Coordinates of C-alpha atoms in Angstrom, one line a residue:
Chain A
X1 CA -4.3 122.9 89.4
X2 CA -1.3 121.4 87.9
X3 CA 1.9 120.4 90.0
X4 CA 3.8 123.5 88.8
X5 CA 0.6 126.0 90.4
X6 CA 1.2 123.9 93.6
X7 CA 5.0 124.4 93.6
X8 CA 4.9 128.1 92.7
X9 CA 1.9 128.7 95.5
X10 CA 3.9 126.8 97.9
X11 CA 7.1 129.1 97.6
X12 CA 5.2 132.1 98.3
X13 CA 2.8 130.3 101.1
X14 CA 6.2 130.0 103.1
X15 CA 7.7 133.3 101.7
X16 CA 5.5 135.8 100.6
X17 CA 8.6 138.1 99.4
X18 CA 10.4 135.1 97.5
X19 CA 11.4 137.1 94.1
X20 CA 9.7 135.8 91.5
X21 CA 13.2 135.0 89.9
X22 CA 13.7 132.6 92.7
X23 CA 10.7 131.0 92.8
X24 CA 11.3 130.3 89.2
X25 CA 14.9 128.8 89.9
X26 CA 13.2 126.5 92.7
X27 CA 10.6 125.5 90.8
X28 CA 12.5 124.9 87.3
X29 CA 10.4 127.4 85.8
X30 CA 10.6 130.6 83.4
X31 CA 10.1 133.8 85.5
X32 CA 7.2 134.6 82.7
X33 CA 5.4 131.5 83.7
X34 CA 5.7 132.5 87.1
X35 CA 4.1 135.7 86.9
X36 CA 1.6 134.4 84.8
X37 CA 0.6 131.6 87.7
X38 CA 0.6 134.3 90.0
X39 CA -1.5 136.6 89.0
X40 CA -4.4 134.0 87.3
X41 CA -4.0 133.3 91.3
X42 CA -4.6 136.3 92.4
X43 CA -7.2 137.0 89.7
X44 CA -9.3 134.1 90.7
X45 CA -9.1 134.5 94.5
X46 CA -6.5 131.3 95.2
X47 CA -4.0 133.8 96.7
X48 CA -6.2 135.8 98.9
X49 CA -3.4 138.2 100.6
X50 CA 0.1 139.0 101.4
X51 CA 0.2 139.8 104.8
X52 CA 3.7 140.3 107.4
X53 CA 3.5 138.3 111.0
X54 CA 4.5 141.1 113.3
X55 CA 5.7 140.2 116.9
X56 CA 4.3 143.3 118.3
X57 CA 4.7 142.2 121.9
X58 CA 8.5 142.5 120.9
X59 CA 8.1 145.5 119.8
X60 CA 6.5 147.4 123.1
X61 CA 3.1 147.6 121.5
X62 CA 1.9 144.6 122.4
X63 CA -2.1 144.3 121.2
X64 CA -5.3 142.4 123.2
X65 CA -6.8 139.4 121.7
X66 CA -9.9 137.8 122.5
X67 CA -11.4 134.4 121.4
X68 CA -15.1 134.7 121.6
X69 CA -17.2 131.0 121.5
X70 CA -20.8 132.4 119.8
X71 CA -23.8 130.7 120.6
X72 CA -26.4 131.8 117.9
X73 CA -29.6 130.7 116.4
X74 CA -29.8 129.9 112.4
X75 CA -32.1 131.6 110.2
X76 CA -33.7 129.4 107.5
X77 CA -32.3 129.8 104.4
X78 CA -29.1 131.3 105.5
X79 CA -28.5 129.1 108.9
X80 CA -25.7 130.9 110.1
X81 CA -24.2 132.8 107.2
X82 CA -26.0 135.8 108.1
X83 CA -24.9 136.4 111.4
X84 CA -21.6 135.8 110.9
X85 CA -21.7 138.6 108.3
X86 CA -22.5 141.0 110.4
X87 CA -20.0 139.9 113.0
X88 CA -17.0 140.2 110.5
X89 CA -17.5 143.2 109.1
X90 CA -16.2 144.8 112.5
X91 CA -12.6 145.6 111.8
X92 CA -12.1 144.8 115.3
X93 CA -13.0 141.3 114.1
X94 CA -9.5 139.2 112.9
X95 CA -11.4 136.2 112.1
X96 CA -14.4 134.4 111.9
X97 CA -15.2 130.6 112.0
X98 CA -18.0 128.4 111.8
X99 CA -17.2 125.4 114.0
X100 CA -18.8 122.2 115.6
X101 CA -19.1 121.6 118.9
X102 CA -21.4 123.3 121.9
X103 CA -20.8 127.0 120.5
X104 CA -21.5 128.1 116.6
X105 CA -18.8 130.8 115.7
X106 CA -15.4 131.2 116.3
X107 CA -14.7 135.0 117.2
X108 CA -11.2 136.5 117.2
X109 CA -11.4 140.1 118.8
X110 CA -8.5 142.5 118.6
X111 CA -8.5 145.5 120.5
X112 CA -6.2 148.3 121.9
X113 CA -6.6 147.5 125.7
X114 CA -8.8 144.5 127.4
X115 CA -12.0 147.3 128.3
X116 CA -11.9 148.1 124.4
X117 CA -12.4 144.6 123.4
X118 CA -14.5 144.1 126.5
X119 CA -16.9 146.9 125.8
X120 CA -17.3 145.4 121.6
X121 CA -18.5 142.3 123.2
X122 CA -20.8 143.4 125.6
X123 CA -22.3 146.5 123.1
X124 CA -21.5 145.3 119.5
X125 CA -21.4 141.2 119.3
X126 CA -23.5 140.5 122.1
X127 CA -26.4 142.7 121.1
X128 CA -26.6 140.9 117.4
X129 CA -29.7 139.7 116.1
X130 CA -29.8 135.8 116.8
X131 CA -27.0 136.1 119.1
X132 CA -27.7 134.0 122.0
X133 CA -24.9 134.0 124.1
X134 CA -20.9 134.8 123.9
X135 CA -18.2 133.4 126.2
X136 CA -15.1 135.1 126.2
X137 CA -11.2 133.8 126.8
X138 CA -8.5 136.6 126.6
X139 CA -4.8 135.4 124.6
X140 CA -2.0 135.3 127.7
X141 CA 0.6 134.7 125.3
X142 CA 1.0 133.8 121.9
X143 CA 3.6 130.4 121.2
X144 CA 3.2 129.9 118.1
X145 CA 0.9 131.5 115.1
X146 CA 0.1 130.6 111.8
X147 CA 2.9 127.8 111.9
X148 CA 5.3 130.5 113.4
X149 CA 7.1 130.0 116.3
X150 CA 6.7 133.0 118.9
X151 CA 8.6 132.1 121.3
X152 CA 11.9 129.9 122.0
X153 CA 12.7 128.1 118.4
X154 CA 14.8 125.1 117.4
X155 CA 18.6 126.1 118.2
X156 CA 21.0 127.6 115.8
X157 CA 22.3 125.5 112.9
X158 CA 24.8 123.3 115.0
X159 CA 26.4 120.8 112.4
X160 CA 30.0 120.8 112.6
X161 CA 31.2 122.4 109.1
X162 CA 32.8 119.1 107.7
X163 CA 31.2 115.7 108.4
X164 CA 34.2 113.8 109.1
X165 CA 33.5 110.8 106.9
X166 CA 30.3 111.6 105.0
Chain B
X1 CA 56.4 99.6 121.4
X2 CA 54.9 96.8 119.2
X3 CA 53.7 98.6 115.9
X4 CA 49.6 98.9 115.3
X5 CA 47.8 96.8 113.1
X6 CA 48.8 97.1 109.5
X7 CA 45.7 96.5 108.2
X8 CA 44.1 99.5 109.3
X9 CA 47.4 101.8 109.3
X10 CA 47.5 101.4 105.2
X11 CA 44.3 102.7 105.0
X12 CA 45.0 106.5 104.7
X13 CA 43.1 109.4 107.1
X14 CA 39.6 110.8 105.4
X15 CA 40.6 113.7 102.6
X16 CA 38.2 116.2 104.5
X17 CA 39.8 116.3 107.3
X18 CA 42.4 118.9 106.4
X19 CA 39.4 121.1 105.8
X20 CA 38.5 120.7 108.8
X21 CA 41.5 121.8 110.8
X22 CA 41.5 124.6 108.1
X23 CA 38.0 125.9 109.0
X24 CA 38.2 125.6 113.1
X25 CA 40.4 128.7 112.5
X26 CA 38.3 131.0 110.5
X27 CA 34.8 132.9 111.2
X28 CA 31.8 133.8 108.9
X29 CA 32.2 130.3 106.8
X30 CA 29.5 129.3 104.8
X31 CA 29.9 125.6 104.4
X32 CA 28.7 123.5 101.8
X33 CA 30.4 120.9 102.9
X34 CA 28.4 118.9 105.3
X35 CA 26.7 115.6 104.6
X36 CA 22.8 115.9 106.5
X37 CA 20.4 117.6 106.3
X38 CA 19.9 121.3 108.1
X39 CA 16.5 120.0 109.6
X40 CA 16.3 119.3 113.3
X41 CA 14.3 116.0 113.5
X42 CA 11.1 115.9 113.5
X43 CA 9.1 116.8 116.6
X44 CA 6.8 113.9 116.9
X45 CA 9.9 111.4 116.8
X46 CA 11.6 113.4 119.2
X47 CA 8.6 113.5 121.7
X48 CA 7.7 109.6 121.2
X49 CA 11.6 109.4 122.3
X50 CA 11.2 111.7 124.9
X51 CA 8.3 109.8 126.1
X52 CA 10.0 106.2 126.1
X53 CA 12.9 107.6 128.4
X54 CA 9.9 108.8 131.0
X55 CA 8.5 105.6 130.8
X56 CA 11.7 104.2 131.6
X57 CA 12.1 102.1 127.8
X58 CA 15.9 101.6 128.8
X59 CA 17.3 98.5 127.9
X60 CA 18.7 96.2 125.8
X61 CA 16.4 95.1 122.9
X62 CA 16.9 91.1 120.7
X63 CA 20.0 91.6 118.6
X64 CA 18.1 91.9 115.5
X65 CA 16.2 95.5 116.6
X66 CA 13.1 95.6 118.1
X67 CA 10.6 93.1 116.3
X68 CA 7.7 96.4 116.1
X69 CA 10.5 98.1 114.5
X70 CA 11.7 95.5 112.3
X71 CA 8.0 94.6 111.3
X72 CA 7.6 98.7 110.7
X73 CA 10.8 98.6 108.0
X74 CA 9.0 95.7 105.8
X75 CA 5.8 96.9 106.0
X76 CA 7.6 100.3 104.8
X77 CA 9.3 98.5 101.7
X78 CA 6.5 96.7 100.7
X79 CA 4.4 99.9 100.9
X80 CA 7.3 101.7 98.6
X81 CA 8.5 99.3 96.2
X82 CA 6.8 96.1 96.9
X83 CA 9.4 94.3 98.2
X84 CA 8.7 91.6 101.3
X85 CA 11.2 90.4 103.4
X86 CA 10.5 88.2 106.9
X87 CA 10.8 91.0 109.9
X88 CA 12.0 87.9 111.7
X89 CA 15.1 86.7 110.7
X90 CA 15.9 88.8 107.1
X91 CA 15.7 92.8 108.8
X92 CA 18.5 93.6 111.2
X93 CA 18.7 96.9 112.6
X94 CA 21.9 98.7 113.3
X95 CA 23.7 101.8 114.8
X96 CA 23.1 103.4 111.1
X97 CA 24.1 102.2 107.7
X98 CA 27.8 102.8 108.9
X99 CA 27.7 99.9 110.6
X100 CA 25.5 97.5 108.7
X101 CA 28.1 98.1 105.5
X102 CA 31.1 97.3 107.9
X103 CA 29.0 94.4 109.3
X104 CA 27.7 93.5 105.4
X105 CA 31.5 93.2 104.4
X106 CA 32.4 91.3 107.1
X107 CA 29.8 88.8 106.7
X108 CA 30.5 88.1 103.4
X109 CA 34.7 88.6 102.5
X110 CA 37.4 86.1 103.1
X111 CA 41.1 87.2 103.1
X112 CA 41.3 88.8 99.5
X113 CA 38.0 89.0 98.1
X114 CA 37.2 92.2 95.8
X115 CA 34.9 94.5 95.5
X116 CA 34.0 96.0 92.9
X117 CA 33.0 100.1 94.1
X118 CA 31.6 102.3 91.5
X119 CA 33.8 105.6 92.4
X120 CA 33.1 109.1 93.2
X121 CA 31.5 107.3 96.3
X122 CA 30.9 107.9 99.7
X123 CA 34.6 107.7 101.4
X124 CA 34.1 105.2 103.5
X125 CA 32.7 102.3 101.5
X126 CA 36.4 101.3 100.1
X127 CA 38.0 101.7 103.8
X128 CA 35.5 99.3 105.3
X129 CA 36.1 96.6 102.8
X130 CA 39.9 97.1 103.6
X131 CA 38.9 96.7 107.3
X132 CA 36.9 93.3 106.7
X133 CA 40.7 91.8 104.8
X134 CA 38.9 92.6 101.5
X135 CA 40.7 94.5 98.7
X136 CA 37.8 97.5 97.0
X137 CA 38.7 97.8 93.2
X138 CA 37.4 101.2 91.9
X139 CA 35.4 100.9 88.8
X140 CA 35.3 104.9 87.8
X141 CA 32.5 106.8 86.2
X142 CA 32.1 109.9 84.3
X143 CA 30.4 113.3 84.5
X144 CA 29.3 112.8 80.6
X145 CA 27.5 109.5 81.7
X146 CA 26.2 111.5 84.4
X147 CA 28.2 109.1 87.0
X148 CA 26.3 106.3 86.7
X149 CA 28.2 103.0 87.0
X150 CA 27.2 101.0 83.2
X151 CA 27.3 97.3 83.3
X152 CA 30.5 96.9 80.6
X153 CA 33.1 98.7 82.6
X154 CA 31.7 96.5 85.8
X155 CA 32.1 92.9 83.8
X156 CA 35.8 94.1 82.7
X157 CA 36.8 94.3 86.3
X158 CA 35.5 91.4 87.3
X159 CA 38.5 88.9 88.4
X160 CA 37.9 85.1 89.9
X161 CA 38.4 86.9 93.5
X162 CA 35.7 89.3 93.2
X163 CA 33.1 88.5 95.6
X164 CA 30.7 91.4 95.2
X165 CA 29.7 95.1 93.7
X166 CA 28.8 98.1 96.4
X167 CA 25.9 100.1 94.6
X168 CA 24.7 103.5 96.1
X169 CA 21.7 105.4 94.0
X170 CA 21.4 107.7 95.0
X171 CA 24.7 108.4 94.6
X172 CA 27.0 110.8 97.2
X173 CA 28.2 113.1 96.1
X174 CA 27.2 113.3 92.5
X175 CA 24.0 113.3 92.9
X176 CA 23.8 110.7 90.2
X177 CA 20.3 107.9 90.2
X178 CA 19.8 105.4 88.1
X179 CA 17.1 103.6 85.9
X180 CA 15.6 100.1 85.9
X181 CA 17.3 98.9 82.8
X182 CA 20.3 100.5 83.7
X183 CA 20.2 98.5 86.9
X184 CA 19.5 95.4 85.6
X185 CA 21.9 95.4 83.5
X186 CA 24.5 95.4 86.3
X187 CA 22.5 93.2 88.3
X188 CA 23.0 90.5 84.9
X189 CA 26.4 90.9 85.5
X190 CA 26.0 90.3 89.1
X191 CA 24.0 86.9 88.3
X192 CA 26.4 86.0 85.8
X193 CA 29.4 86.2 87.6
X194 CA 27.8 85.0 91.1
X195 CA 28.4 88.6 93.0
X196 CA 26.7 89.8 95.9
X197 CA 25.2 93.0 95.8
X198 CA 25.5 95.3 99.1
X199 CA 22.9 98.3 98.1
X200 CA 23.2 101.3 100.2
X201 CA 20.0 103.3 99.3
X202 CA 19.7 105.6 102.8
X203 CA 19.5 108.6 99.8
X204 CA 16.1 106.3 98.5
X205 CA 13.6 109.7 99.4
X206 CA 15.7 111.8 97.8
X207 CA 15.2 110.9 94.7
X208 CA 13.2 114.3 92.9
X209 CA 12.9 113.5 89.2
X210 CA 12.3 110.0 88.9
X211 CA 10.9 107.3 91.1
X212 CA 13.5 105.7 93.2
X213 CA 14.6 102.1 92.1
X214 CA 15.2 99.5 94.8
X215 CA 17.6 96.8 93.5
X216 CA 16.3 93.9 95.4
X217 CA 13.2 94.2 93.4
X218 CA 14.8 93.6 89.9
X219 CA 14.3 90.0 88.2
X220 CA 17.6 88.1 89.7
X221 CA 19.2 90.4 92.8
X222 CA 16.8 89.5 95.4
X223 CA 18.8 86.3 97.1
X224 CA 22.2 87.8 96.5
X225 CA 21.4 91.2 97.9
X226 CA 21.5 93.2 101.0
X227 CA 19.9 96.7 101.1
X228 CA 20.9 98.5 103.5
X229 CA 19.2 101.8 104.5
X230 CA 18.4 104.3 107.5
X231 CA 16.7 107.3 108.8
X232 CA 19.3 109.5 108.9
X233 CA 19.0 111.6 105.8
X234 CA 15.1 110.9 105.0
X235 CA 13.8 112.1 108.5
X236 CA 17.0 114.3 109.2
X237 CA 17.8 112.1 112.2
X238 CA 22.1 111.9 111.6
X239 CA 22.7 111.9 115.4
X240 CA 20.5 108.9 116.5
X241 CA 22.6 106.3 114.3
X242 CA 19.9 104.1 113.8
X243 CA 19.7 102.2 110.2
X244 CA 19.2 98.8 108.9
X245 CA 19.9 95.7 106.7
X246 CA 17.6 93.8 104.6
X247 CA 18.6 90.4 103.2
X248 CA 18.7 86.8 103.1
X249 CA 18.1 85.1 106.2
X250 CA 20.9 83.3 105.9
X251 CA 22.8 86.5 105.8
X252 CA 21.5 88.2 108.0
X253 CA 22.3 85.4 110.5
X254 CA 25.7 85.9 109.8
X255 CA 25.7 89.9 110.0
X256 CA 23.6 88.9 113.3
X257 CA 26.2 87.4 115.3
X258 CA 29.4 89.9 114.3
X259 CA 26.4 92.8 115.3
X260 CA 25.7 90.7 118.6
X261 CA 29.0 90.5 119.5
X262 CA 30.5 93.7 119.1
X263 CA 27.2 96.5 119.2
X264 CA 24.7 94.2 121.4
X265 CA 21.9 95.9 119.9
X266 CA 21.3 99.4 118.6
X267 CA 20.2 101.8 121.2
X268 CA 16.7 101.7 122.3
X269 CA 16.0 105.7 121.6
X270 CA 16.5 105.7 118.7
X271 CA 14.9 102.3 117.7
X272 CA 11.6 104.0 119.3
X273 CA 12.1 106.7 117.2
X274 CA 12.5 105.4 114.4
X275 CA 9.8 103.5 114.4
X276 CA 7.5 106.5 115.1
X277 CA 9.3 107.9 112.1
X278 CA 8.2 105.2 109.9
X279 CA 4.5 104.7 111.5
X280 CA 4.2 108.8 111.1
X281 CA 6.6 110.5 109.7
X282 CA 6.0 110.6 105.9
X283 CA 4.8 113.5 106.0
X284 CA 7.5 115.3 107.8
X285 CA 9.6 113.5 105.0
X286 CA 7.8 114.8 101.9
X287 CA 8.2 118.3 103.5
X288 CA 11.5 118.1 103.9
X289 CA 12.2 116.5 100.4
X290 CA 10.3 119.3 98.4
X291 CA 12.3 122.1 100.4
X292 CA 15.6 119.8 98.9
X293 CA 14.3 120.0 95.8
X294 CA 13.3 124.0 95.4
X295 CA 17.1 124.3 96.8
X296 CA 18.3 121.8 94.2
X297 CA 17.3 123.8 91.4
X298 CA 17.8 127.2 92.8
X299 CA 20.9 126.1 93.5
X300 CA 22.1 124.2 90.8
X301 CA 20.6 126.9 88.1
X302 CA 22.8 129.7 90.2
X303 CA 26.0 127.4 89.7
X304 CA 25.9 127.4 86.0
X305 CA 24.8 131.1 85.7
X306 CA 28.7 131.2 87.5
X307 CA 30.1 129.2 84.7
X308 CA 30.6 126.0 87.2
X309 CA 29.0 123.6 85.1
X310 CA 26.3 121.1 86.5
X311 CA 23.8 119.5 85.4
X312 CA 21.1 118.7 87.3
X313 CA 21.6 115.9 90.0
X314 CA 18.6 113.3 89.9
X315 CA 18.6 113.0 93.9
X316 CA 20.5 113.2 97.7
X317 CA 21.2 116.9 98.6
X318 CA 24.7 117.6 96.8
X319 CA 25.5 119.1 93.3
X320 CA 28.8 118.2 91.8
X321 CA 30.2 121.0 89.7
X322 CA 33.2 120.7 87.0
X323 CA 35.7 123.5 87.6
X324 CA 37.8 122.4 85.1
X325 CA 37.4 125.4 83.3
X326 CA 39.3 127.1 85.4
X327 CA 42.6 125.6 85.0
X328 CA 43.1 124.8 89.5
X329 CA 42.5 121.1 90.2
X330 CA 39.7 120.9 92.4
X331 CA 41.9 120.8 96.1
X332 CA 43.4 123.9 94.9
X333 CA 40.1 125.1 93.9
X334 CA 38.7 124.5 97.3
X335 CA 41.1 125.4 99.5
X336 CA 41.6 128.8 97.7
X337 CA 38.0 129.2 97.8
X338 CA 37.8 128.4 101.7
X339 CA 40.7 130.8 102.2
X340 CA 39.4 133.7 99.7
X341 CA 35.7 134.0 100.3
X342 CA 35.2 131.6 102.8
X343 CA 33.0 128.9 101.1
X344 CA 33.5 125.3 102.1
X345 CA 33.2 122.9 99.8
X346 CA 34.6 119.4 99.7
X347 CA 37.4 118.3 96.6
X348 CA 35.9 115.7 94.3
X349 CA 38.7 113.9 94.7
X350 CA 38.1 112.5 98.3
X351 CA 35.6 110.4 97.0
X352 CA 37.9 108.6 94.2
X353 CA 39.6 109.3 90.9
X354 CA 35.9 110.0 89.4
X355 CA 35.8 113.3 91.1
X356 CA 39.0 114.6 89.9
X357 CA 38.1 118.4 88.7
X358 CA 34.8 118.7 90.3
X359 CA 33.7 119.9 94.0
X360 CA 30.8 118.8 96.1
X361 CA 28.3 121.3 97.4
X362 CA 25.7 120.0 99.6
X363 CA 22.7 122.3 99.4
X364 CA 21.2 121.7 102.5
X365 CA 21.7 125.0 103.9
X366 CA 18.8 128.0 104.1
X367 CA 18.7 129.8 101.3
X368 CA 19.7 133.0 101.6
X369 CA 23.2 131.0 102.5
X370 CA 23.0 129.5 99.3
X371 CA 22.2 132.9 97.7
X372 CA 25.2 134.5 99.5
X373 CA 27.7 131.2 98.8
X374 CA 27.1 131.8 95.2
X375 CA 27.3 135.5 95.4
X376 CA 31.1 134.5 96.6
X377 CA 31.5 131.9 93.8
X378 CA 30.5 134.1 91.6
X379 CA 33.2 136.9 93.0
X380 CA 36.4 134.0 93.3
X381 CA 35.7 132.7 89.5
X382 CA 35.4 136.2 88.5
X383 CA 39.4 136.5 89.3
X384 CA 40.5 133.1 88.1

């Protein structure tokens, strides 16, 4: 990737609705070779969505999330690629990560209410093939996601409007 | 009464300062007119200031800063520009660059030295030398040489009184940087005539296009300069005052004991955070310098699409616009602005003759201020 792929994937990384006018003003770019680094990017899998981080707490619909330590047993040939297939095709599955340590996956479990997440354990995820155990830790609160602060945030813009002498 | 000193009564009240008064009075400003950056400092130098106060890290520290500090700032230049200096008796810290220039000009000026100042400038470099009994001679630049200062107009100032040349690349509030040869060619002068050089590089990070040139490296400037610099702008850290002075030892000895007598020593805090800035903190600094730069040319590009011509500054966080074009010299320009849409900017002027017809915007505001300040340009040039 040359610097100007970086530059143009870093606007959008922080801004997923930057106009691509803009991006091409920040980066000191033509809008055409904007689009055109966007959508090889998109083509080839570097961008991989656009997604909007919704507070839905704030919004009175607030959503259960579980994170689920996986104990498994790898298969030879696929160690633990396999399992973790069938775990993420759930949609009630938000993510999925391989990790070191005493468990194997990673498991984030959304849900409507704490029994619906509940229950997908306990029927779905624990009954897997080469699933040997689960261990599972509800979300209390969410402070930050994603590098975005959830709650409390740094205070307003508080510089007086003229520096004196600067 | 007995009147107040003279000295300090000749020197006339900071330009911006009417702006000021001028804005306390009105709501839903947009102003371009600060000089820091809109980043809150970064959060590991907070908490490793946060945690010296619990652990009670509340005194005085040696005169010259605290030695891990001081050995932090060379190991820093050497890393950058390959630079050495002893952290033991050449690197003073200070309560910001602000006062190691004040305690630089008093270290080195007798009753009517000169200085030679490469103007627009920052507006306090030609006050300071007034302070220390000095007498700041303005060598001007111009927007066609991009405001550099060039080595010929420098030599043709130079009278048997001048005692040394302020340099600031990057420059506020052009903008302007400079190259090596460029440089060295007023660092030639500077050997030739026996000048000392005070170089105030606290803009050094900012530098987007080019790599940023420290003048105590070039062949000659070493022994008769002193580089000043500070954290303020690079790890958006204005409020902690905290900066320092490289130089000679023999210098430094000198800037040592006006420092030890009137400051004591900068304040601890801010010493420990600075140091976890330098230790830590590049990358919070590289961050901080790309967001500059996408703003820089968002910024600058939406300026000339409104006819205020600018080309594009080399480094700091301020664009310097011409709005000659539209027949208002630049106080009336900003004040009408200020008072018609509400967009503060600051009248080249204030910074010397240099600036005359241009304004400084500092673009170290979100974005979609910056979108919405040009939208309002855009609308007040529309009517001149």
């Amino acid at each position: 990737m040359n610097p100007l792929q970086t530059a143009v994937l870093r606007v959008l990384e922080l801004d997923a609705r930057t106009p691509v006018s803009e991006i091409a003003a920040q980066v000191g770019a033509t809008e055409a070779e904007v689009e055109a680094i966007i959508v090889a990017a998109q083509k080839n899998g570097l961008i991989r969505s656009y997604r909007t981080r919704i507070d839905w707490e704030r919004a009175g619909q607030p959503r259960v999330f579980a994170f689920i330590d996986v104990s498994a047993t790898p298969e030879r040939g696929s160690g633990y690629d396999r399992i973790a297939e069938r775990i993420y095709r759930y949609p009630e599955v938000h993510s999925v990560y391989l990790v070191s340590g005493t468990q194997d996956l990673r498991v984030v479990v959304e849900g409507e209410t704490i029994q619906a997440v509940a229950n997908f354990v306990a029927e779905r995820l624990a009954t897997i093939d080469g699933v040997r155990g689960t261990q599972t830790n509800f979300l209390l609160k969410k402070y930050k996601e994603d590098g975005v602060f959830f709650t409390g945030a740094e205070t307003e813009d508080a510089r007086l409007p003229v520096t004196p002498s600067a | 009464m007995k009147p107040l000193s003279e000295k300090i009564l000749s020197v006339p009240a900071s330009g911006i300062r009417r702006f000021f008064d001028l804005v306390a009075e009105m709501d839903d400003v947009i102003s371009l007119g600060v000089g820091e950056p809109d980043f809150v400092t970064p959060w590991r130098v907070r908490e490793a200031a946060i945690w010296s106060l619990e652990k009670g890290q509340t005194t005085y520290t040696s005169n010259y800063g605290l030695l891990e500090l001081r050995i932090e700032v060379v190991k820093k230049m050497r890393e950058r520009y390959g630079v050495e200096w002893d952290p033991k008796s050449e690197v003073l810290v200070t309560v910001g660059v602000s006062e190691a220039l004040d305690t630089a000009f008093r270290a080195l000026l007798n009753p009517g030295d000169e200085v030679l100042i490469p103007e627009p400038c920052y507006v306090s470099y030609a006050p300071c030398v007034a302070f220390a009994g000095g007498v700041p001679v303005a060598v001007p630049t111009r927007a066609d040489s991009g405001f550099r200062a060039n080595a010929t107009d420098i030599a043709s100032r130079i009278t048997p009184r001048t005692k040394a040349i302020l340099l600031s690349y990057p420059t506020n509030p052009t903008g302007a940087t400079m190259d090596t040869a460029g440089l060295q060619a007023i660092v030639d002068v500077c050997v030739a005539h026996d000048l000392y050089i005070i170089s105030d590089e606290i803009y050094d990070r900012l530098s987007y296009d080019a790599p940023h040139v420290c003048v105590a490296t070039l062949p000659g400037a070493y022994d008769r300069t002193i580089l000043l610099n500070g954290f303020s702008k690079a790890y958006a850290m204005t409020g902690w005052r905290i900066g320092y002075a490289c130089a000679p030892a023999a210098i430094i000895e000198v800037m040592m004991k006006i420092h030890q007598y009137t400051m004591l020593c900068a304040p601890i805090t801010a010493q420990i955070a600075a140091m976890e800035a330098l230790r830590r903190g590049d990358r919070d600094a590289d961050e901080m310098c790309a967001d500059y730069d996408r703003r820089r040319r968002l910024f600058v590009k939406g300026l000339n699409d409104i006819g205020l011509d600018c080309p594009l500054p080399g480094g700091a966080f301020y664009a310097f616009p011409s709005v000659k074009r539209f027949g208002l010299d630049a106080e009336t320009f900003a004040e009408k602005l200020l008072k018609d849409e509400r967009v503060l900017v600051v009248p080249g002027p204030v910074f010397g003759d240099g600036g005359v017809g241009h304004i400084r915007c500092c673009y170290a505001t979100a974005t979609e201020k910056l979108q919405e300040a040009l939208r309002r340009m855009e609308r007040f040039v529309g009517r001149l």
